[in-house]
Amino acid sequence: MRWLRFSRQGRIAYGMLDGERVIEVNGTPWGEHERTGSVHDLADITFEVPVIPNTLYCAGSNYTKHILAVAAQTGKPPNLPTSPHIGYRANNGLVAHNAAVIIPADATPQVHYEGELVVVIGKRARNLTRDEAMSCVFGYTIGNDVSERSWQKSDRTMWRAKNADTFNPMGPWIETDADVAKMETIVRVNGHVHTHFKTDEMLFDIPTFISDISTYMTLQPGDVIWMGTDGHSPDLVDGDEVAIEITGIGTLVNRFEKQKA
Amino acid sequence: MRWLRFSRQGRIAYGMLDGERVIEVNGTPWGEHERTGSVHDLADITFEVPVIPNTLYCAGSNYTKHILAVAAQTGKPPNLPTSPHIGYRANNGLVAHNAAVIIPADATPQVHYEGELVVVIGKRARNLTRDEAMSCVFGYTIGNDVSERSWQKSDRTMWRAKNADTFNPMGPWIETDADVAKMETIVRVNGHVHTHFKTDEMLFDIPTFISDISTYMTLQPGDVIWMGTDGHSPDLVDGDEVAIEITGIGTLVNRFEKQKA
């Protein structure tokens, strides 16, 4: 089942995707909901971010090749983690499928994509073991953790390097029936494949992250965990279209535009 | 004017404080709202976190004495910033005035308070100059940025050091008529003053933070900015009561309890 959050004529709602149609519902996918009776053509709706999380968790340094590539880029020695690196992103950076990513006027040319599997939490959860961890997962979507590498190197936090407005596209929808072991992540820039990796070749897997997070934090329905990325992006410029496909989920497409100075 | 968010008989609402009474409203303080006709005794309500922000911004290292104290504690050289350090906290850590702060079972004894002024944003804002910055401020509340110093030192991010469940008390209410230049921050542990500083002796002031943030991010109504802290906390233990007073706003009180292993 694919759940999407959409707007139409100024209203935002959830809907279930049925081919090229969207069956509108009241409520949330993980809570009580019922069909409104309205059905829309997919071509007539605007995609919205599939969920505004209470907390947006993310994995840092979770794929080997990406860690080596970033080390080469920043000139720092590669730092392979011995435990999951858990971080956050800010909700202000979220934008939907088809929305523009605005490259800030003073950004350097080192603006990169990071194609990531996003885990969507469906149940309140605390103190889950690795074996119990997947019981709180509702489904999966796709994230692009856009990064300005010079700010990532120079700033003490990733506040603007990874959280500037529009730097966190997420979507297009939430897929509830997906098998992570079979997924491949394929990132195309202007139609050409630039990155291709097996999505589940993570250093630390989803149950490990959920178990570790839930040792100290209560996961809430609608929280999301971005699972990190592999590979390396070219420098992105005004007009580039980045399409992140994760097989079994779908494709998140965003066009990059340089902010007018 | 003091705005509080409260629950009563399972419902959450905003209210205006009038002496010992709470005048309930529909809506939000910074948006459309109207009185419901219900009035409650302050003694009959439960305080809720005054706002669940879209993004919870925070200042790092914004008072000189605190930077020196943390440097002494962690064994790292003091690092006086030359520009505002902007970070985030996760909403999962928020709890209200009078709620318990739970010290995780595996925390070291180095669990500390940080008494902080919190700026509450009332208007959508982007690209504000320092001169324009205060136009988006709705009011002020108080935060306790509870910190486990051994995790702050050992972990790559502050995910559990400063974001564990209950580690971010905020309240008791939002004060709209306050003069930051006259404020003093006084932190009492079990009734004894442990920290006392002039709230506005920040390295970088509120207009500077708002202007810097809004260069890259859109501030939203209900977003908050925690302005950092001065001084140094003793190690807190099971049963300690921490009361953070900021003159002109009020007092945020929370009792610390050790989690059962």
Short mmCIF file of C-alpha atoms in Angstrom, two decimals:
data_model
loop_
_atom_site.label_atom_id
_atom_site.label_comp_id
_atom_site.label_asym_id
_atom_site.label_seq_id
_atom_site.Cartn_x
_atom_site.Cartn_y
_atom_site.Cartn_z
CA MET A 1 0.00 0.00 0.00
CA ARG A 2 1.22 3.51 -0.85
CA TRP A 3 0.13 6.44 1.31
CA LEU A 4 0.65 9.96 0.15
CA ARG A 5 0.08 13.34 1.68
CA PHE A 6 -1.16 15.87 -0.81
CA SER A 7 -2.77 19.24 -1.25
CA ARG A 8 -5.59 20.22 -3.53
CA GLN A 9 -7.46 23.50 -3.61
CA GLY A 10 -5.68 24.68 -0.48
CA ARG A 11 -6.44 21.62 1.67
CA ILE A 12 -3.92 19.01 2.83
CA ALA A 13 -4.99 15.38 3.33
CA TYR A 14 -3.70 11.83 3.25
CA GLY A 15 -4.65 9.49 0.46
CA MET A 16 -4.12 5.91 -0.66
CA LEU A 17 -2.64 5.47 -4.09
CA ASP A 18 -4.69 3.26 -6.41
CA GLY A 19 -2.96 3.22 -9.80
CA GLU A 20 -3.24 6.78 -11.08
CA ARG A 21 -5.96 7.68 -8.56
CA VAL A 22 -5.73 8.98 -5.00
CA ILE A 23 -8.39 7.82 -2.54
CA GLU A 24 -8.68 10.61 0.04
CA VAL A 25 -8.97 9.77 3.74
CA ASN A 26 -9.56 11.63 6.99
CA GLY A 27 -7.00 10.92 9.70
CA THR A 28 -3.48 9.56 9.47
CA PRO A 29 -2.17 6.34 7.94
CA TRP A 30 -0.96 5.04 11.35
CA GLY A 31 -3.99 6.24 13.31
CA GLU A 32 -7.73 6.12 12.86
CA HIS A 33 -8.78 7.02 9.34
CA GLU A 34 -11.70 6.63 6.98
CA ARG A 35 -12.33 7.29 3.30
CA THR A 36 -13.90 10.67 2.62
CA GLY A 37 -15.54 9.53 -0.60
CA SER A 38 -13.32 11.88 -2.64
CA VAL A 39 -11.08 10.40 -5.30
CA HIS A 40 -8.60 12.48 -7.29
CA ASP A 41 -6.45 11.94 -10.34
CA LEU A 42 -2.79 11.75 -9.36
CA ALA A 43 -2.12 14.41 -12.02
CA ASP A 44 -4.44 16.86 -10.21
CA ILE A 45 -2.82 16.84 -6.77
CA THR A 46 0.31 18.50 -5.40
CA PHE A 47 2.65 16.23 -3.43
CA GLU A 48 3.28 17.30 0.17
CA VAL A 49 5.98 15.99 2.52
CA PRO A 50 4.58 12.55 3.54
CA VAL A 51 4.79 13.40 7.23
CA ILE A 52 6.01 16.31 9.38
CA PRO A 53 7.77 14.32 12.11
CA ASN A 54 7.84 15.18 15.77
CA THR A 55 11.54 14.28 15.61
CA LEU A 56 13.56 13.67 12.43
CA TYR A 57 16.34 11.21 13.31
CA CYS A 58 19.17 10.39 10.95
CA ALA A 59 22.06 7.98 10.66
CA GLY A 60 25.51 9.42 10.11
CA SER A 61 28.32 7.56 8.34
CA ASN A 62 26.35 4.38 7.72
CA TYR A 63 27.89 3.19 4.41
CA THR A 64 31.61 2.50 3.91
CA LYS A 65 32.15 3.97 0.44
CA HIS A 66 30.46 7.22 1.42
CA ILE A 67 32.69 7.63 4.47
CA LEU A 68 35.80 7.19 2.32
CA ALA A 69 34.48 9.63 -0.30
CA VAL A 70 33.68 12.32 2.29
CA ALA A 71 37.09 11.83 3.91
CA ALA A 72 38.77 12.38 0.54
CA GLN A 73 36.64 15.48 -0.06
CA THR A 74 37.18 17.11 3.33
CA GLY A 75 40.81 16.10 3.79
CA LYS A 76 40.06 14.48 7.15
CA PRO A 77 40.97 10.82 7.82
CA PRO A 78 38.08 8.37 7.34
CA ASN A 79 36.34 7.59 10.57
CA LEU A 80 34.51 4.24 10.42
CA PRO A 81 32.09 4.23 13.33
CA THR A 82 32.09 1.41 15.87
CA SER A 83 28.51 2.20 16.97
CA PRO A 84 25.52 3.82 15.23
CA HIS A 85 25.85 7.57 14.80
CA ILE A 86 22.49 9.11 15.60
CA GLY A 87 21.71 12.70 14.67
CA TYR A 88 18.83 15.01 13.76
CA ARG A 89 17.63 17.21 10.98
CA ALA A 90 15.41 20.27 11.35
CA ASN A 91 11.88 20.22 9.97
CA ASN A 92 12.37 23.59 8.28
CA GLY A 93 14.42 21.87 5.57
CA LEU A 94 11.65 19.50 4.45
CA VAL A 95 10.16 19.81 0.98
CA ALA A 96 8.10 17.40 -1.09
CA HIS A 97 8.57 15.42 -4.27
CA ASN A 98 8.69 17.79 -7.28
CA ALA A 99 9.56 20.83 -5.13
CA ALA A 100 12.62 22.92 -5.94
CA VAL A 101 15.82 22.69 -3.89
CA ILE A 102 17.17 26.23 -3.58
CA ILE A 103 20.98 26.47 -3.52
CA PRO A 104 21.77 29.45 -1.23
CA ALA A 105 23.33 32.44 -3.00
CA ASP A 106 26.57 32.17 -0.99
CA ALA A 107 26.96 28.37 -1.25
CA THR A 108 30.18 27.03 -2.75
CA PRO A 109 29.96 24.70 -5.78
CA GLN A 110 30.15 21.69 -3.42
CA VAL A 111 26.40 21.10 -3.15
CA HIS A 112 25.68 17.36 -3.16
CA TYR A 113 22.77 14.94 -3.01
CA GLU A 114 22.59 12.03 -0.57
CA GLY A 115 19.95 9.43 -1.49
CA GLU A 116 18.59 7.78 1.64
CA LEU A 117 16.08 5.19 2.72
CA VAL A 118 13.69 6.72 5.28
CA VAL A 119 12.00 4.56 7.91
CA VAL A 120 8.56 5.82 9.01
CA ILE A 121 7.53 4.93 12.56
CA GLY A 122 3.91 3.90 13.09
CA LYS A 123 3.72 3.07 16.81
CA ARG A 124 4.91 4.67 20.01
CA ALA A 125 8.00 2.73 21.08
CA ARG A 126 10.50 2.73 23.94
CA ASN A 127 13.14 0.19 24.99
CA LEU A 128 12.75 -2.16 22.03
CA THR A 129 15.27 -4.96 21.56
CA ARG A 130 16.71 -5.56 18.10
CA ASP A 131 14.27 -8.47 17.73
CA GLU A 132 11.30 -6.29 18.63
CA ALA A 133 12.45 -3.23 16.69
CA MET A 134 10.62 -3.74 13.41
CA SER A 135 7.24 -3.93 15.18
CA CYS A 136 7.08 -0.10 15.31
CA VAL A 137 7.84 0.43 11.61
CA PHE A 138 4.93 1.59 9.45
CA GLY A 139 6.68 1.86 6.10
CA TYR A 140 9.37 3.50 4.01
CA THR A 141 9.92 6.61 1.97
CA ILE A 142 12.92 8.33 0.34
CA GLY A 143 15.02 11.29 1.46
CA ASN A 144 17.62 13.51 -0.16
CA ASP A 145 19.97 14.81 2.53
CA VAL A 146 21.29 17.74 0.48
CA SER A 147 24.67 18.86 1.78
CA GLU A 148 26.93 21.87 1.29
CA ARG A 149 30.35 20.30 1.95
CA SER A 150 32.33 23.49 2.70
CA TRP A 151 29.87 24.44 5.47
CA GLN A 152 29.87 20.85 6.70
CA LYS A 153 33.64 21.21 7.11
CA SER A 154 33.76 24.75 8.54
CA ASP A 155 30.75 24.95 10.85
CA ARG A 156 30.55 23.41 14.29
CA THR A 157 27.13 21.91 13.53
CA MET A 158 25.33 21.00 10.31
CA TRP A 159 22.77 23.77 10.80
CA ARG A 160 23.09 25.26 7.29
CA ALA A 161 25.25 22.54 5.65
CA LYS A 162 22.37 20.04 5.87
CA ASN A 163 19.35 21.99 7.20
CA ALA A 164 18.97 25.09 5.04
CA ASP A 165 15.44 25.60 3.70
CA THR A 166 14.62 22.98 1.00
CA PHE A 167 17.72 20.86 1.82
CA ASN A 168 15.63 17.86 2.95
CA PRO A 169 13.33 16.64 0.19
CA MET A 170 11.27 13.63 1.35
CA GLY A 171 8.75 11.53 -0.58
CA PRO A 172 7.04 10.83 -2.88
CA TRP A 173 4.91 8.60 -0.63
CA ILE A 174 5.10 5.98 2.12
CA GLU A 175 5.26 2.36 0.94
CA THR A 176 4.09 -0.14 3.58
CA ASP A 177 4.89 -3.36 1.65
CA ALA A 178 8.60 -3.25 0.93
CA ASP A 179 11.51 -5.62 1.47
CA VAL A 180 14.66 -3.74 2.43
CA ALA A 181 16.86 -6.74 1.58
CA LYS A 182 15.78 -6.47 -2.08
CA MET A 183 16.06 -2.69 -2.45
CA GLU A 184 18.56 -0.88 -4.64
CA THR A 185 19.17 2.86 -4.48
CA ILE A 186 19.76 4.49 -7.84
CA VAL A 187 20.42 8.22 -8.15
CA ARG A 188 20.15 9.90 -11.52
CA VAL A 189 21.23 13.44 -12.34
CA ASN A 190 19.51 14.73 -15.46
CA GLY A 191 18.64 11.15 -16.34
CA HIS A 192 22.14 9.69 -15.99
CA VAL A 193 22.92 7.20 -13.21
CA HIS A 194 25.55 8.63 -10.84
CA THR A 195 25.12 6.40 -7.78
CA HIS A 196 23.88 2.84 -7.46
CA PHE A 197 24.10 0.74 -4.30
CA LYS A 198 22.35 -2.03 -2.45
CA THR A 199 20.22 -0.19 0.08
CA ASP A 200 20.71 -2.72 2.88
CA GLU A 201 24.53 -2.70 2.83
CA MET A 202 24.50 -0.48 5.90
CA LEU A 203 27.15 -0.61 8.61
CA PHE A 204 24.34 -0.67 11.21
CA ASP A 205 20.92 -1.91 10.22
CA ILE A 206 17.44 -0.56 10.94
CA PRO A 207 16.76 -2.77 14.02
CA THR A 208 20.04 -1.63 15.57
CA PHE A 209 19.19 2.05 15.10
CA ILE A 210 15.65 1.64 16.42
CA SER A 211 16.84 -0.34 19.43
CA ASP A 212 19.59 2.18 20.25
CA ILE A 213 17.35 5.24 19.81
CA SER A 214 14.54 3.70 21.86
CA THR A 215 16.91 3.05 24.77
CA TYR A 216 16.85 6.80 25.48
CA MET A 217 14.04 8.26 23.41
CA THR A 218 10.36 7.47 22.83
CA LEU A 219 9.72 7.02 19.14
CA GLN A 220 6.36 8.53 18.13
CA PRO A 221 4.04 7.68 15.23
CA GLY A 222 5.17 9.80 12.31
CA ASP A 223 8.79 10.06 13.46
CA VAL A 224 11.25 9.22 10.70
CA ILE A 225 14.77 7.81 10.63
CA TRP A 226 16.96 8.64 7.63
CA MET A 227 19.32 5.71 7.20
CA GLY A 228 22.35 7.34 5.57
CA THR A 229 23.82 7.11 2.09
CA ASP A 230 26.51 5.48 0.02
CA GLY A 231 28.53 6.74 -2.93
CA HIS A 232 29.40 10.27 -3.91
CA SER A 233 27.57 13.07 -5.66
CA PRO A 234 28.91 15.38 -8.35
CA ASP A 235 28.70 19.12 -7.65
CA LEU A 236 25.13 20.14 -8.46
CA VAL A 237 24.30 23.31 -10.37
CA ASP A 238 21.32 25.44 -11.26
CA GLY A 239 18.87 23.41 -13.33
CA ASP A 240 20.07 19.93 -12.33
CA GLU A 241 17.32 17.39 -11.73
CA VAL A 242 18.09 14.76 -9.09
CA ALA A 243 15.94 11.61 -9.10
CA ILE A 244 16.43 9.14 -6.25
CA GLU A 245 14.88 5.77 -6.97
CA ILE A 246 14.66 3.08 -4.34
CA THR A 247 13.31 -0.07 -5.94
CA GLY A 248 10.08 -1.19 -4.31
CA ILE A 249 9.27 2.32 -3.07
CA GLY A 250 9.38 4.79 -5.95
CA THR A 251 11.33 7.84 -7.12
CA LEU A 252 11.85 11.22 -5.43
CA VAL A 253 12.51 13.96 -7.97
CA ASN A 254 13.70 17.50 -7.23
CA ARG A 255 15.15 20.22 -9.41
CA PHE A 256 18.01 22.34 -8.04
CA GLU A 257 17.82 26.12 -8.50
CA LYS A 258 20.42 28.70 -7.52
CA GLN A 259 19.02 31.45 -5.26
CA LYS A 260 19.14 34.89 -6.83
CA ALA A 261 21.79 36.89 -4.95
CA MET B 1 0.55 38.87 29.07
CA ARG B 2 1.28 35.29 30.04
CA TRP B 3 0.12 32.47 27.74
CA LEU B 4 0.13 28.94 28.96
CA ARG B 5 -0.63 25.61 27.36
CA PHE B 6 -2.41 23.24 29.69
CA SER B 7 -4.41 20.07 29.94
CA ARG B 8 -7.54 19.42 31.92
CA GLN B 9 -9.76 16.36 31.78
CA GLY B 10 -7.80 14.98 28.83
CA ARG B 11 -8.00 18.09 26.64
CA ILE B 12 -5.08 20.40 25.76
CA ALA B 13 -5.71 24.11 25.19
CA TYR B 14 -4.05 27.51 25.40
CA GLY B 15 -5.03 29.96 28.08
CA MET B 16 -4.24 33.47 29.27
CA LEU B 17 -3.09 33.78 32.84
CA ASP B 18 -5.12 36.21 34.95
CA GLY B 19 -3.77 36.09 38.49
CA GLU B 20 -4.56 32.58 39.71
CA ARG B 21 -7.07 31.96 36.91
CA VAL B 22 -6.63 30.62 33.40
CA ILE B 23 -8.86 32.03 30.66
CA GLU B 24 -9.18 29.29 28.07
CA VAL B 25 -8.98 30.11 24.36
CA ASN B 26 -9.43 28.32 21.06
CA GLY B 27 -6.52 28.73 18.65
CA THR B 28 -2.91 29.70 19.23
CA PRO B 29 -1.44 32.78 20.92
CA TRP B 30 0.25 33.91 17.66
CA GLY B 31 -2.65 33.03 15.39
CA GLU B 32 -6.38 33.58 15.44
CA HIS B 33 -7.90 32.83 18.81
CA GLU B 34 -10.99 33.54 20.86
CA ARG B 35 -12.07 32.97 24.45
CA THR B 36 -14.08 29.80 24.94
CA GLY B 37 -15.92 31.12 27.98
CA SER B 38 -14.19 28.56 30.24
CA VAL B 39 -12.10 29.81 33.13
CA HIS B 40 -10.07 27.47 35.36
CA ASP B 41 -8.22 27.79 38.63
CA LEU B 42 -4.48 27.57 38.04
CA ALA B 43 -4.39 24.88 40.73
CA ASP B 44 -6.76 22.69 38.69
CA ILE B 45 -4.77 22.49 35.45
CA THR B 46 -1.73 20.51 34.39
CA PHE B 47 1.03 22.48 32.70
CA GLU B 48 1.92 21.35 29.18
CA VAL B 49 4.99 22.33 27.13
CA PRO B 50 4.07 25.88 25.99
CA VAL B 51 4.61 25.00 22.34
CA ILE B 52 5.72 21.97 20.32
CA PRO B 53 7.97 23.73 17.81
CA ASN B 54 8.34 22.84 14.17
CA THR B 55 12.07 23.36 14.74
CA LEU B 56 13.81 23.75 18.11
CA TYR B 57 16.90 25.90 17.54
CA CYS B 58 19.54 26.42 20.21
CA ALA B 59 22.62 28.49 20.81
CA GLY B 60 25.80 26.69 21.74
CA SER B 61 28.62 28.24 23.80
CA ASN B 62 26.96 31.63 24.22
CA TYR B 63 28.24 32.67 27.68
CA THR B 64 31.93 32.95 28.58
CA LYS B 65 31.93 31.46 32.09
CA HIS B 66 30.00 28.39 30.92
CA ILE B 67 32.49 27.71 28.12
CA LEU B 68 35.38 27.84 30.61
CA ALA B 69 33.53 25.55 33.05
CA VAL B 70 32.72 22.96 30.37
CA ALA B 71 36.32 23.07 29.13
CA ALA B 72 37.57 22.36 32.65
CA GLN B 73 35.05 19.50 32.99
CA THR B 74 35.76 17.83 29.66
CA GLY B 75 39.50 18.40 29.60
CA LYS B 76 39.31 20.10 26.20
CA PRO B 77 40.70 23.62 25.67
CA PRO B 78 38.05 26.38 25.87
CA ASN B 79 36.77 27.31 22.46
CA LEU B 80 35.33 30.85 22.44
CA PRO B 81 33.24 31.10 19.28
CA THR B 82 33.81 33.87 16.77
CA SER B 83 30.32 33.49 15.29
CA PRO B 84 26.99 32.23 16.67
CA HIS B 85 26.87 28.46 17.11
CA ILE B 86 23.46 27.29 15.95
CA GLY B 87 22.20 23.82 16.78
CA TYR B 88 19.01 21.83 17.34
CA ARG B 89 17.29 19.80 19.98
CA ALA B 90 14.81 16.98 19.35
CA ASN B 91 11.17 17.44 20.34
CA ASN B 92 11.10 14.03 22.06
CA GLY B 93 13.02 15.53 25.00
CA LEU B 94 10.42 18.21 25.80
CA VAL B 95 8.54 18.07 29.10
CA ALA B 96 6.55 20.72 30.95
CA HIS B 97 6.87 22.66 34.19
CA ASN B 98 6.42 20.31 37.16
CA ALA B 99 7.18 17.17 35.11
CA ALA B 100 9.91 14.77 36.24
CA VAL B 101 13.29 14.64 34.55
CA ILE B 102 14.29 10.96 34.37
CA ILE B 103 18.02 10.32 34.71
CA PRO B 104 18.73 7.24 32.50
CA ALA B 105 19.75 4.12 34.41
CA ASP B 106 23.19 4.02 32.76
CA ALA B 107 23.98 7.76 33.08
CA THR B 108 27.15 8.76 34.92
CA PRO B 109 26.85 11.11 37.91
CA GLN B 110 27.62 14.06 35.60
CA VAL B 111 24.00 15.06 34.93
CA HIS B 112 23.70 18.85 34.88
CA TYR B 113 21.10 21.58 34.44
CA GLU B 114 21.49 24.47 32.02
CA GLY B 115 19.09 27.36 32.66
CA GLU B 116 18.26 29.12 29.41
CA LEU B 117 16.17 31.96 28.08
CA VAL B 118 13.92 30.69 25.27
CA VAL B 119 12.76 33.01 22.49
CA VAL B 120 9.35 32.12 21.01
CA ILE B 121 8.80 33.09 17.37
CA GLY B 122 5.39 34.52 16.48
CA LYS B 123 5.71 35.33 12.78
CA ARG B 124 7.04 33.59 9.70
CA ALA B 125 10.42 35.19 8.98
CA ARG B 126 13.20 34.89 6.41
CA ASN B 127 16.20 37.11 5.66
CA LEU B 128 15.74 39.52 8.56
CA THR B 129 18.50 42.02 9.31
CA ARG B 130 19.61 42.50 12.92
CA ASP B 131 17.49 45.65 13.04
CA GLU B 132 14.41 43.79 11.81
CA ALA B 133 15.00 40.63 13.84
CA MET B 134 12.89 41.37 16.92
CA SER B 135 9.78 41.91 14.78
CA CYS B 136 9.21 38.13 14.62
CA VAL B 137 9.51 37.54 18.39
CA PHE B 138 6.25 36.71 20.20
CA GLY B 139 7.60 36.28 23.73
CA TYR B 140 9.85 34.37 26.09
CA THR B 141 9.84 31.23 28.16
CA ILE B 142 12.45 29.22 30.08
CA GLY B 143 14.32 26.03 29.18
CA ASN B 144 16.47 23.54 31.08
CA ASP B 145 18.95 21.99 28.65
CA VAL B 146 19.71 18.94 30.81
CA SER B 147 23.09 17.44 29.87
CA GLU B 148 24.94 14.20 30.59
CA ARG B 149 28.54 15.37 30.31
CA SER B 150 30.23 11.99 29.76
CA TRP B 151 28.01 11.30 26.74
CA GLN B 152 28.52 14.88 25.53
CA LYS B 153 32.25 14.10 25.52
CA SER B 154 32.15 10.55 24.11
CA ASP B 155 29.39 10.67 21.47
CA ARG B 156 29.74 12.19 18.04
CA THR B 157 26.45 14.07 18.44
CA MET B 158 24.42 15.18 21.45
CA TRP B 159 21.62 12.71 20.67
CA ARG B 160 21.41 11.22 24.17
CA ALA B 161 23.65 13.70 26.06
CA LYS B 162 21.11 16.48 25.54
CA ASN B 163 18.06 14.87 23.88
CA ALA B 164 17.11 11.85 25.98
CA ASP B 165 13.42 11.73 26.92
CA THR B 166 12.60 14.45 29.53
CA PHE B 167 15.98 16.21 29.07
CA ASN B 168 14.38 19.41 27.73
CA PRO B 169 11.94 20.90 30.24
CA MET B 170 10.35 24.11 28.89
CA GLY B 171 7.89 26.48 30.54
CA PRO B 172 6.03 27.37 32.64
CA TRP B 173 4.41 29.82 30.19
CA ILE B 174 5.17 32.38 27.49
CA GLU B 175 5.59 35.96 28.69
CA THR B 176 4.99 38.57 25.98
CA ASP B 177 5.93 41.68 27.98
CA ALA B 178 9.50 41.18 29.10
CA ASP B 179 12.69 43.23 28.89
CA VAL B 180 15.70 40.99 28.25
CA ALA B 181 18.11 43.74 29.37
CA LYS B 182 16.63 43.63 32.88
CA MET B 183 16.45 39.83 33.26
CA GLU B 184 18.47 37.78 35.70
CA THR B 185 18.70 34.00 35.58
CA ILE B 186 18.74 32.33 38.99
CA VAL B 187 18.97 28.55 39.33
CA ARG B 188 18.16 26.93 42.65
CA VAL B 189 18.75 23.29 43.57
CA ASN B 190 16.57 22.21 46.47
CA GLY B 191 16.02 25.88 47.28
CA HIS B 192 19.67 26.95 47.32
CA VAL B 193 21.02 29.31 44.66
CA HIS B 194 23.71 27.60 42.56
CA THR B 195 23.85 29.83 39.48
CA HIS B 196 23.03 33.52 39.05
CA PHE B 197 23.83 35.55 35.96
CA LYS B 198 22.58 38.48 33.93
CA THR B 199 20.54 36.88 31.18
CA ASP B 200 21.61 39.32 28.46
CA GLU B 201 25.37 38.89 28.93
CA MET B 202 25.44 36.68 25.85
CA LEU B 203 28.36 36.49 23.45
CA PHE B 204 25.89 36.84 20.56
CA ASP B 205 22.52 38.45 21.18
CA ILE B 206 19.02 37.48 20.08
CA PRO B 207 18.92 39.73 16.97
CA THR B 208 22.21 38.23 15.78
CA PHE B 209 20.91 34.67 16.13
CA ILE B 210 17.60 35.46 14.44
CA SER B 211 19.31 37.27 11.59
CA ASP B 212 21.85 34.46 11.06
CA ILE B 213 19.26 31.67 11.22
CA SER B 214 16.88 33.49 8.90
CA THR B 215 19.59 33.86 6.27
CA TYR B 216 19.22 30.13 5.54
CA MET B 217 16.03 28.99 7.29
CA THR B 218 12.44 30.18 7.46
CA LEU B 219 11.44 30.74 11.07
CA GLN B 220 7.86 29.62 11.70
CA PRO B 221 5.34 30.72 14.34
CA GLY B 222 5.91 28.51 17.36
CA ASP B 223 9.58 27.85 16.60
CA VAL B 224 11.81 28.45 19.61
CA ILE B 225 15.45 29.46 20.06
CA TRP B 226 17.18 28.41 23.29
CA MET B 227 19.81 31.07 23.99
CA GLY B 228 22.44 29.12 25.92
CA THR B 229 23.53 29.22 29.53
CA ASP B 230 26.15 30.55 31.91
CA GLY B 231 27.70 29.11 35.04
CA HIS B 232 28.09 25.51 36.09
CA SER B 233 25.77 22.91 37.62
CA PRO B 234 26.55 20.50 40.41
CA ASP B 235 26.02 16.80 39.67
CA LEU B 236 22.28 16.18 40.09
CA VAL B 237 20.93 13.13 41.89
CA ASP B 238 17.64 11.34 42.42
CA GLY B 239 15.23 13.64 44.26
CA ASP B 240 16.90 16.96 43.39
CA GLU B 241 14.52 19.79 42.52
CA VAL B 242 15.85 22.30 39.98
CA ALA B 243 14.07 25.67 39.78
CA ILE B 244 15.14 28.05 37.02
CA GLU B 245 13.88 31.57 37.57
CA ILE B 246 14.24 34.27 34.96
CA THR B 247 13.07 37.56 36.41
CA GLY B 248 10.18 39.02 34.47
CA ILE B 249 9.13 35.60 33.12
CA GLY B 250 8.65 33.13 36.00
CA THR B 251 10.14 29.91 37.34
CA LEU B 252 10.46 26.50 35.69
CA VAL B 253 10.53 23.71 38.29
CA ASN B 254 11.41 20.04 37.66
CA ARG B 255 12.32 17.21 39.97
CA PHE B 256 15.05 14.77 38.90
CA GLU B 257 14.41 11.03 39.32
CA LYS B 258 16.79 8.18 38.61
CA GLN B 259 15.36 5.59 36.21
CA LYS B 260 14.93 2.16 37.73
CA ALA B 261 17.51 -0.14 36.13
#
